[in-house]
PDB file of C-alpha atoms in Angstrom:
ATOM      1  CA  UNK A   1     -32.152 -15.658 -10.405  1.00  0.00           C
ATOM      2  CA  UNK A   2     -30.226 -17.876 -12.853  1.00  0.00           C
ATOM      3  CA  UNK A   3     -32.056 -20.251 -15.211  1.00  0.00           C
ATOM      4  CA  UNK A   4     -34.830 -20.884 -12.728  1.00  0.00           C
ATOM      5  CA  UNK A   5     -32.557 -21.113  -9.658  1.00  0.00           C
ATOM      6  CA  UNK A   6     -32.686 -18.491  -6.946  1.00  0.00           C
ATOM      7  CA  UNK A   7     -29.715 -18.008  -4.619  1.00  0.00           C
ATOM      8  CA  UNK A   8     -30.403 -16.317  -1.310  1.00  0.00           C
ATOM      9  CA  UNK A   9     -27.538 -14.752   0.624  1.00  0.00           C
ATOM     10  CA  UNK A  10     -29.492 -15.523   3.818  1.00  0.00           C
ATOM     11  CA  UNK A  11     -28.263 -19.116   3.644  1.00  0.00           C
ATOM     12  CA  UNK A  12     -24.661 -18.492   2.602  1.00  0.00           C
ATOM     13  CA  UNK A  13     -23.494 -18.491   6.211  1.00  0.00           C
ATOM     14  CA  UNK A  14     -24.534 -22.124   6.590  1.00  0.00           C
ATOM     15  CA  UNK A  15     -22.144 -23.349   3.898  1.00  0.00           C
ATOM     16  CA  UNK A  16     -18.754 -24.764   5.007  1.00  0.00           C
ATOM     17  CA  UNK A  17     -17.032 -22.527   2.442  1.00  0.00           C
ATOM     18  CA  UNK A  18     -18.097 -19.449   4.407  1.00  0.00           C
ATOM     19  CA  UNK A  19     -16.517 -20.821   7.580  1.00  0.00           C
ATOM     20  CA  UNK A  20     -13.113 -21.240   5.939  1.00  0.00           C
ATOM     21  CA  UNK A  21     -10.531 -19.043   7.619  1.00  0.00           C
ATOM     22  CA  UNK A  22      -6.841 -18.450   8.232  1.00  0.00           C
ATOM     23  CA  UNK A  23      -5.281 -18.952  11.665  1.00  0.00           C
ATOM     24  CA  UNK A  24      -1.769 -17.478  11.941  1.00  0.00           C
ATOM     25  CA  UNK A  25      -1.515 -18.039  15.703  1.00  0.00           C
ATOM     26  CA  UNK A  26       0.406 -20.853  17.472  1.00  0.00           C
ATOM     27  CA  UNK A  27      -1.038 -24.371  17.206  1.00  0.00           C
ATOM     28  CA  UNK A  28      -1.119 -27.185  19.747  1.00  0.00           C
ATOM     29  CA  UNK A  29       1.644 -29.786  19.568  1.00  0.00           C
ATOM     30  CA  UNK A  30      -0.850 -32.608  18.991  1.00  0.00           C
ATOM     31  CA  UNK A  31      -0.502 -35.002  16.055  1.00  0.00           C
ATOM     32  CA  UNK A  32      -3.334 -35.087  13.527  1.00  0.00           C
ATOM     33  CA  UNK A  33      -6.067 -37.655  14.028  1.00  0.00           C
ATOM     34  CA  UNK A  34      -6.013 -40.492  11.507  1.00  0.00           C
ATOM     35  CA  UNK A  35      -9.321 -39.387   9.967  1.00  0.00           C
ATOM     36  CA  UNK A  36      -7.898 -35.930   9.251  1.00  0.00           C
ATOM     37  CA  UNK A  37      -4.744 -37.360   7.678  1.00  0.00           C
ATOM     38  CA  UNK A  38      -6.859 -39.635   5.488  1.00  0.00           C
ATOM     39  CA  UNK A  39      -8.982 -36.643   4.448  1.00  0.00           C
ATOM     40  CA  UNK A  40      -5.893 -35.003   2.948  1.00  0.00           C
ATOM     41  CA  UNK A  41      -4.195 -37.993   1.360  1.00  0.00           C
ATOM     42  CA  UNK A  42      -7.400 -39.387  -0.150  1.00  0.00           C
ATOM     43  CA  UNK A  43      -8.314 -36.157  -1.945  1.00  0.00           C
ATOM     44  CA  UNK A  44      -7.096 -35.175  -5.389  1.00  0.00           C
ATOM     45  CA  UNK A  45      -8.053 -32.984  -8.314  1.00  0.00           C
ATOM     46  CA  UNK A  46      -6.098 -34.391 -11.224  1.00  0.00           C
ATOM     47  CA  UNK A  47      -3.589 -33.367 -12.306  1.00  0.00           C
ATOM     48  CA  UNK A  48      -3.070 -31.527  -8.971  1.00  0.00           C
ATOM     49  CA  UNK A  49      -2.095 -33.349  -5.786  1.00  0.00           C
ATOM     50  CA  UNK A  50      -1.862 -32.691  -2.058  1.00  0.00           C
ATOM     51  CA  UNK A  51       1.042 -34.064  -0.026  1.00  0.00           C
ATOM     52  CA  UNK A  52       0.849 -34.465   3.746  1.00  0.00           C
ATOM     53  CA  UNK A  53       4.245 -33.867   5.372  1.00  0.00           C
ATOM     54  CA  UNK A  54       4.791 -34.996   8.981  1.00  0.00           C
ATOM     55  CA  UNK A  55       8.465 -36.001   9.038  1.00  0.00           C
ATOM     56  CA  UNK A  56      10.222 -33.587  11.483  1.00  0.00           C
ATOM     57  CA  UNK A  57      13.456 -33.516   9.494  1.00  0.00           C
ATOM     58  CA  UNK A  58      11.659 -32.638   6.276  1.00  0.00           C
ATOM     59  CA  UNK A  59       9.593 -29.991   8.071  1.00  0.00           C
ATOM     60  CA  UNK A  60      12.779 -28.363   9.375  1.00  0.00           C
ATOM     61  CA  UNK A  61      14.202 -28.384   5.844  1.00  0.00           C
ATOM     62  CA  UNK A  62      11.051 -26.705   4.526  1.00  0.00           C
ATOM     63  CA  UNK A  63      11.258 -24.099   7.309  1.00  0.00           C
ATOM     64  CA  UNK A  64      14.748 -23.277   6.021  1.00  0.00           C
ATOM     65  CA  UNK A  65      13.306 -22.793   2.524  1.00  0.00           C
ATOM     66  CA  UNK A  66      10.588 -20.501   3.881  1.00  0.00           C
ATOM     67  CA  UNK A  67      13.252 -18.472   5.648  1.00  0.00           C
ATOM     68  CA  UNK A  68      15.321 -18.097   2.470  1.00  0.00           C
ATOM     69  CA  UNK A  69      12.278 -17.171   0.368  1.00  0.00           C
ATOM     70  CA  UNK A  70      11.191 -14.685   3.017  1.00  0.00           C
ATOM     71  CA  UNK A  71      14.633 -13.054   2.966  1.00  0.00           C
ATOM     72  CA  UNK A  72      14.170 -12.451  -0.755  1.00  0.00           C
ATOM     73  CA  UNK A  73      10.676 -11.071  -0.195  1.00  0.00           C
ATOM     74  CA  UNK A  74      11.769  -8.532   2.431  1.00  0.00           C
ATOM     75  CA  UNK A  75      14.439  -7.252   0.031  1.00  0.00           C
ATOM     76  CA  UNK A  76      12.114  -6.891  -2.962  1.00  0.00           C
ATOM     77  CA  UNK A  77      10.480  -3.485  -3.294  1.00  0.00           C
ATOM     78  CA  UNK A  78       7.451  -4.556  -5.335  1.00  0.00           C
ATOM     79  CA  UNK A  79       6.449  -7.333  -2.929  1.00  0.00           C
ATOM     80  CA  UNK A  80       7.222  -5.290   0.189  1.00  0.00           C
ATOM     81  CA  UNK A  81       5.109  -2.345  -0.969  1.00  0.00           C
ATOM     82  CA  UNK A  82       2.254  -4.662  -1.927  1.00  0.00           C
ATOM     83  CA  UNK A  83       2.312  -6.157   1.581  1.00  0.00           C
ATOM     84  CA  UNK A  84       2.482  -2.709   3.166  1.00  0.00           C
ATOM     85  CA  UNK A  85      -0.571  -1.525   1.235  1.00  0.00           C
ATOM     86  CA  UNK A  86      -2.553  -4.608   2.267  1.00  0.00           C
ATOM     87  CA  UNK A  87      -2.046  -4.133   6.028  1.00  0.00           C
ATOM     88  CA  UNK A  88      -5.024  -2.894   8.056  1.00  0.00           C
ATOM     89  CA  UNK A  89      -4.285  -1.286  11.422  1.00  0.00           C
ATOM     90  CA  UNK A  90      -7.607   0.265  12.509  1.00  0.00           C
ATOM     91  CA  UNK A  91     -11.135  -1.067  12.936  1.00  0.00           C
ATOM     92  CA  UNK A  92     -12.345   1.435  10.324  1.00  0.00           C
ATOM     93  CA  UNK A  93      -9.840   0.004   7.838  1.00  0.00           C
ATOM     94  CA  UNK A  94     -10.776  -3.592   8.645  1.00  0.00           C
ATOM     95  CA  UNK A  95     -14.442  -2.862   7.922  1.00  0.00           C
ATOM     96  CA  UNK A  96     -13.560  -2.314   4.262  1.00  0.00           C
ATOM     97  CA  UNK A  97     -13.532  -6.119   3.955  1.00  0.00           C
ATOM     98  CA  UNK A  98     -10.151  -6.525   2.295  1.00  0.00           C
ATOM     99  CA  UNK A  99      -6.508  -6.523   3.287  1.00  0.00           C
ATOM    100  CA  UNK A 100      -4.657  -8.108   6.194  1.00  0.00           C
ATOM    101  CA  UNK A 101      -5.826  -7.256   9.703  1.00  0.00           C
ATOM    102  CA  UNK A 102      -2.672  -7.009  11.860  1.00  0.00           C
ATOM    103  CA  UNK A 103      -4.710  -8.247  14.841  1.00  0.00           C
ATOM    104  CA  UNK A 104      -4.734 -11.693  13.210  1.00  0.00           C
ATOM    105  CA  UNK A 105      -0.922 -11.854  13.206  1.00  0.00           C
ATOM    106  CA  UNK A 106       1.048 -13.410  16.047  1.00  0.00           C
ATOM    107  CA  UNK A 107       2.913 -10.200  16.886  1.00  0.00           C
ATOM    108  CA  UNK A 108       4.744  -9.172  20.072  1.00  0.00           C
ATOM    109  CA  UNK A 109       3.753  -5.894  21.816  1.00  0.00           C
ATOM    110  CA  UNK A 110       4.468  -3.027  19.456  1.00  0.00           C
ATOM    111  CA  UNK A 111       4.671  -5.355  16.474  1.00  0.00           C
ATOM    112  CA  UNK A 112       1.866  -3.592  14.637  1.00  0.00           C
ATOM    113  CA  UNK A 113       3.565  -0.209  14.984  1.00  0.00           C
ATOM    114  CA  UNK A 114       6.818  -1.691  13.700  1.00  0.00           C
ATOM    115  CA  UNK A 115       5.045  -3.112  10.633  1.00  0.00           C
ATOM    116  CA  UNK A 116       3.536   0.291   9.975  1.00  0.00           C
ATOM    117  CA  UNK A 117       6.970   1.913  10.296  1.00  0.00           C
ATOM    118  CA  UNK A 118       8.694  -0.445   7.847  1.00  0.00           C
ATOM    119  CA  UNK A 119       5.860  -0.235   5.301  1.00  0.00           C
ATOM    120  CA  UNK A 120       7.819   2.667   3.849  1.00  0.00           C
ATOM    121  CA  UNK A 121      10.314   1.081   1.444  1.00  0.00           C
ATOM    122  CA  UNK A 122      13.086   3.604   2.063  1.00  0.00           C
ATOM    123  CA  UNK A 123      12.960   2.856   5.791  1.00  0.00           C
ATOM    124  CA  UNK A 124      13.135  -0.855   5.004  1.00  0.00           C
ATOM    125  CA  UNK A 125      16.149  -0.328   2.739  1.00  0.00           C
ATOM    126  CA  UNK A 126      17.934   1.496   5.572  1.00  0.00           C
ATOM    127  CA  UNK A 127      17.078  -1.162   8.168  1.00  0.00           C
ATOM    128  CA  UNK A 128      18.087  -3.980   5.824  1.00  0.00           C
ATOM    129  CA  UNK A 129      21.651  -2.659   5.985  1.00  0.00           C
ATOM    130  CA  UNK A 130      21.619  -3.945   9.564  1.00  0.00           C
ATOM    131  CA  UNK A 131      20.066  -7.318   8.679  1.00  0.00           C
ATOM    132  CA  UNK A 132      16.433  -6.565   9.496  1.00  0.00           C
ATOM    133  CA  UNK A 133      15.309  -8.783   6.608  1.00  0.00           C
ATOM    134  CA  UNK A 134      17.067 -11.710   8.281  1.00  0.00           C
ATOM    135  CA  UNK A 135      15.289 -11.136  11.596  1.00  0.00           C
ATOM    136  CA  UNK A 136      11.888 -10.813   9.918  1.00  0.00           C
ATOM    137  CA  UNK A 137      12.436 -13.957   7.862  1.00  0.00           C
ATOM    138  CA  UNK A 138      13.359 -15.901  11.008  1.00  0.00           C
ATOM    139  CA  UNK A 139      10.109 -14.770  12.646  1.00  0.00           C
ATOM    140  CA  UNK A 140       8.142 -15.598   9.497  1.00  0.00           C
ATOM    141  CA  UNK A 141       9.544 -19.131   9.181  1.00  0.00           C
ATOM    142  CA  UNK A 142       9.531 -20.079  12.891  1.00  0.00           C
ATOM    143  CA  UNK A 143       5.915 -21.399  12.922  1.00  0.00           C
ATOM    144  CA  UNK A 144       6.770 -23.765  10.054  1.00  0.00           C
ATOM    145  CA  UNK A 145       9.693 -25.208  11.989  1.00  0.00           C
ATOM    146  CA  UNK A 146       7.409 -25.887  14.974  1.00  0.00           C
ATOM    147  CA  UNK A 147       4.614 -27.458  12.897  1.00  0.00           C
ATOM    148  CA  UNK A 148       3.564 -31.078  13.371  1.00  0.00           C
ATOM    149  CA  UNK A 149       2.146 -31.225   9.851  1.00  0.00           C
ATOM    150  CA  UNK A 150       2.311 -29.389   6.528  1.00  0.00           C
ATOM    151  CA  UNK A 151       0.386 -29.789   3.287  1.00  0.00           C
ATOM    152  CA  UNK A 152       1.984 -29.080  -0.094  1.00  0.00           C
ATOM    153  CA  UNK A 153      -0.268 -28.486  -3.111  1.00  0.00           C
ATOM    154  CA  UNK A 154       1.409 -29.207  -6.454  1.00  0.00           C
ATOM    155  CA  UNK A 155       0.420 -29.336 -10.106  1.00  0.00           C
ATOM    156  CA  UNK A 156       2.070 -29.295 -13.534  1.00  0.00           C
ATOM    157  CA  UNK A 157       2.418 -25.988 -15.383  1.00  0.00           C
ATOM    158  CA  UNK A 158      -0.537 -24.651 -17.351  1.00  0.00           C
ATOM    159  CA  UNK A 159      -3.706 -22.640 -16.750  1.00  0.00           C
ATOM    160  CA  UNK A 160      -6.050 -25.604 -16.301  1.00  0.00           C
ATOM    161  CA  UNK A 161      -3.547 -27.368 -14.049  1.00  0.00           C
ATOM    162  CA  UNK A 162      -3.248 -24.308 -11.815  1.00  0.00           C
ATOM    163  CA  UNK A 163      -7.038 -24.053 -11.606  1.00  0.00           C
ATOM    164  CA  UNK A 164      -7.147 -27.709 -10.549  1.00  0.00           C
ATOM    165  CA  UNK A 165      -4.633 -26.927  -7.796  1.00  0.00           C
ATOM    166  CA  UNK A 166      -6.815 -24.026  -6.662  1.00  0.00           C
ATOM    167  CA  UNK A 167      -9.883 -26.256  -6.466  1.00  0.00           C
ATOM    168  CA  UNK A 168      -7.992 -28.856  -4.470  1.00  0.00           C
ATOM    169  CA  UNK A 169      -6.598 -26.184  -2.158  1.00  0.00           C
ATOM    170  CA  UNK A 170     -10.048 -24.693  -1.515  1.00  0.00           C
ATOM    171  CA  UNK A 171     -11.613 -28.089  -0.849  1.00  0.00           C
ATOM    172  CA  UNK A 172      -8.905 -29.329   1.536  1.00  0.00           C
ATOM    173  CA  UNK A 173      -8.732 -25.997   3.372  1.00  0.00           C
ATOM    174  CA  UNK A 174     -12.503 -25.905   3.834  1.00  0.00           C
ATOM    175  CA  UNK A 175     -12.674 -29.546   4.912  1.00  0.00           C
ATOM    176  CA  UNK A 176      -9.887 -29.111   7.468  1.00  0.00           C
ATOM    177  CA  UNK A 177     -11.565 -26.074   9.025  1.00  0.00           C
ATOM    178  CA  UNK A 178     -14.833 -28.005   9.183  1.00  0.00           C
ATOM    179  CA  UNK A 179     -12.985 -30.723  11.147  1.00  0.00           C
ATOM    180  CA  UNK A 180     -11.628 -28.163  13.618  1.00  0.00           C
ATOM    181  CA  UNK A 181      -8.130 -28.062  12.110  1.00  0.00           C
ATOM    182  CA  UNK A 182      -6.460 -24.655  11.744  1.00  0.00           C
ATOM    183  CA  UNK A 183      -4.875 -23.682   8.425  1.00  0.00           C
ATOM    184  CA  UNK A 184      -2.163 -21.103   7.795  1.00  0.00           C
ATOM    185  CA  UNK A 185      -1.224 -20.675   4.107  1.00  0.00           C
ATOM    186  CA  UNK A 186       2.385 -19.855   3.184  1.00  0.00           C
ATOM    187  CA  UNK A 187       2.789 -18.623  -0.393  1.00  0.00           C
ATOM    188  CA  UNK A 188       6.293 -17.203  -0.034  1.00  0.00           C
ATOM    189  CA  UNK A 189       8.150 -20.138  -1.650  1.00  0.00           C
ATOM    190  CA  UNK A 190       5.969 -20.553  -4.770  1.00  0.00           C
ATOM    191  CA  UNK A 191       5.776 -16.765  -5.076  1.00  0.00           C
ATOM    192  CA  UNK A 192       9.556 -16.389  -5.323  1.00  0.00           C
ATOM    193  CA  UNK A 193       9.808 -19.366  -7.699  1.00  0.00           C
ATOM    194  CA  UNK A 194       7.207 -17.850 -10.017  1.00  0.00           C
ATOM    195  CA  UNK A 195       8.887 -14.455  -9.829  1.00  0.00           C
ATOM    196  CA  UNK A 196      12.202 -16.116 -10.748  1.00  0.00           C
ATOM    197  CA  UNK A 197      10.599 -17.622 -13.852  1.00  0.00           C
ATOM    198  CA  UNK A 198       9.228 -14.208 -14.789  1.00  0.00           C
ATOM    199  CA  UNK A 199      12.618 -12.499 -14.218  1.00  0.00           C
ATOM    200  CA  UNK A 200      11.164 -10.340 -11.428  1.00  0.00           C
ATOM    201  CA  UNK A 201      13.773 -11.153  -8.789  1.00  0.00           C
ATOM    202  CA  UNK A 202      16.230  -8.288  -8.062  1.00  0.00           C
ATOM    203  CA  UNK A 203      19.574  -8.989  -9.729  1.00  0.00           C
ATOM    204  CA  UNK A 204      21.542  -9.316  -6.493  1.00  0.00           C
ATOM    205  CA  UNK A 205      19.069 -11.949  -5.223  1.00  0.00           C
ATOM    206  CA  UNK A 206      18.855 -14.160  -8.332  1.00  0.00           C
ATOM    207  CA  UNK A 207      21.585 -16.501  -7.074  1.00  0.00           C
ATOM    208  CA  UNK A 208      19.736 -17.034  -3.792  1.00  0.00           C
ATOM    209  CA  UNK A 209      16.468 -17.586  -5.679  1.00  0.00           C
ATOM    210  CA  UNK A 210      18.110 -20.228  -7.902  1.00  0.00           C
ATOM    211  CA  UNK A 211      19.399 -22.058  -4.816  1.00  0.00           C
ATOM    212  CA  UNK A 212      15.862 -21.897  -3.424  1.00  0.00           C
ATOM    213  CA  UNK A 213      14.541 -23.361  -6.674  1.00  0.00           C
ATOM    214  CA  UNK A 214      17.045 -26.226  -6.567  1.00  0.00           C
ATOM    215  CA  UNK A 215      16.355 -27.065  -2.909  1.00  0.00           C
ATOM    216  CA  UNK A 216      12.574 -26.836  -3.320  1.00  0.00           C
ATOM    217  CA  UNK A 217      12.714 -29.119  -6.351  1.00  0.00           C
ATOM    218  CA  UNK A 218      14.594 -31.721  -4.320  1.00  0.00           C
ATOM    219  CA  UNK A 219      12.562 -31.506  -1.100  1.00  0.00           C
ATOM    220  CA  UNK A 220       9.153 -31.453  -2.799  1.00  0.00           C
ATOM    221  CA  UNK A 221      10.271 -33.875  -5.563  1.00  0.00           C
ATOM    222  CA  UNK A 222       9.065 -31.445  -8.219  1.00  0.00           C
ATOM    223  CA  UNK A 223      11.293 -32.646 -11.071  1.00  0.00           C
ATOM    224  CA  UNK A 224      10.459 -36.282 -10.349  1.00  0.00           C
ATOM    225  CA  UNK A 225       6.738 -35.563 -10.725  1.00  0.00           C
ATOM    226  CA  UNK A 226       7.088 -32.779 -13.347  1.00  0.00           C
ATOM    227  CA  UNK A 227       5.170 -30.425 -11.085  1.00  0.00           C
ATOM    228  CA  UNK A 228       5.402 -27.010  -9.470  1.00  0.00           C
ATOM    229  CA  UNK A 229       4.663 -26.019  -5.879  1.00  0.00           C
ATOM    230  CA  UNK A 230       1.426 -24.004  -5.709  1.00  0.00           C
ATOM    231  CA  UNK A 231       0.866 -23.562  -1.968  1.00  0.00           C
ATOM    232  CA  UNK A 232       2.202 -24.665   1.397  1.00  0.00           C
ATOM    233  CA  UNK A 233      -0.144 -24.994   4.374  1.00  0.00           C
ATOM    234  CA  UNK A 234       0.789 -25.148   8.043  1.00  0.00           C
ATOM    235  CA  UNK A 235      -1.958 -27.154   9.725  1.00  0.00           C
ATOM    236  CA  UNK A 236      -2.760 -28.224  13.273  1.00  0.00           C
ATOM    237  CA  UNK A 237      -5.192 -27.938  16.152  1.00  0.00           C
ATOM    238  CA  UNK A 238      -5.609 -24.291  17.229  1.00  0.00           C
ATOM    239  CA  UNK A 239      -4.734 -22.962  20.671  1.00  0.00           C
ATOM    240  CA  UNK A 240      -6.984 -19.987  19.968  1.00  0.00           C
ATOM    241  CA  UNK A 241      -9.752 -19.448  17.440  1.00  0.00           C
TER     242      UNK A 241
END
């Protein structure tokens, strides 16, 4: 009860927000309907903006950025261990209500066991000597390269500007799901860019991170608009709910 208003959890399930979800599985190869495209391009939360990307050449370039950023991620202990701790492999673990259920990932047979095996950082370090990080980054970026459409959320630097980007992200994501469009968020590029600014990139990967920063700035026109990339969404019509 808040200032005369009573909120009942019985009705929460009816709100579009509570139907928002992530779909990491393959999407259909269908182009977005015009109404859905307009939904994205017409929305804004100043000073944040959403950019709809459908040009195949630009999408392939972004997939290359995702691959490079993912290579950095799989060679960074802090990020790798955080991901490992978030994975949920059993129904009893999933019931806790947090973490990443491996059943929602588009994994080949035995993929879940492999993820569990490499969750140990020392095992990952050993496997990376044989280029495992490259293989994983290729798998991670492949869905982006096959996408018919992406959405980039950008905003200038600053706390209020980032909050505006978050509001815009939540609204577009929810609206797309309501229209039957699947959404798969990719944070790996902005994550590495932020970590570079905070000097959290391992020394031997700083050069690669700076190249990523330069390419991302050009492809997303960040310097032109004095903005930073906040989130990348792969969107499309789902093959499977």
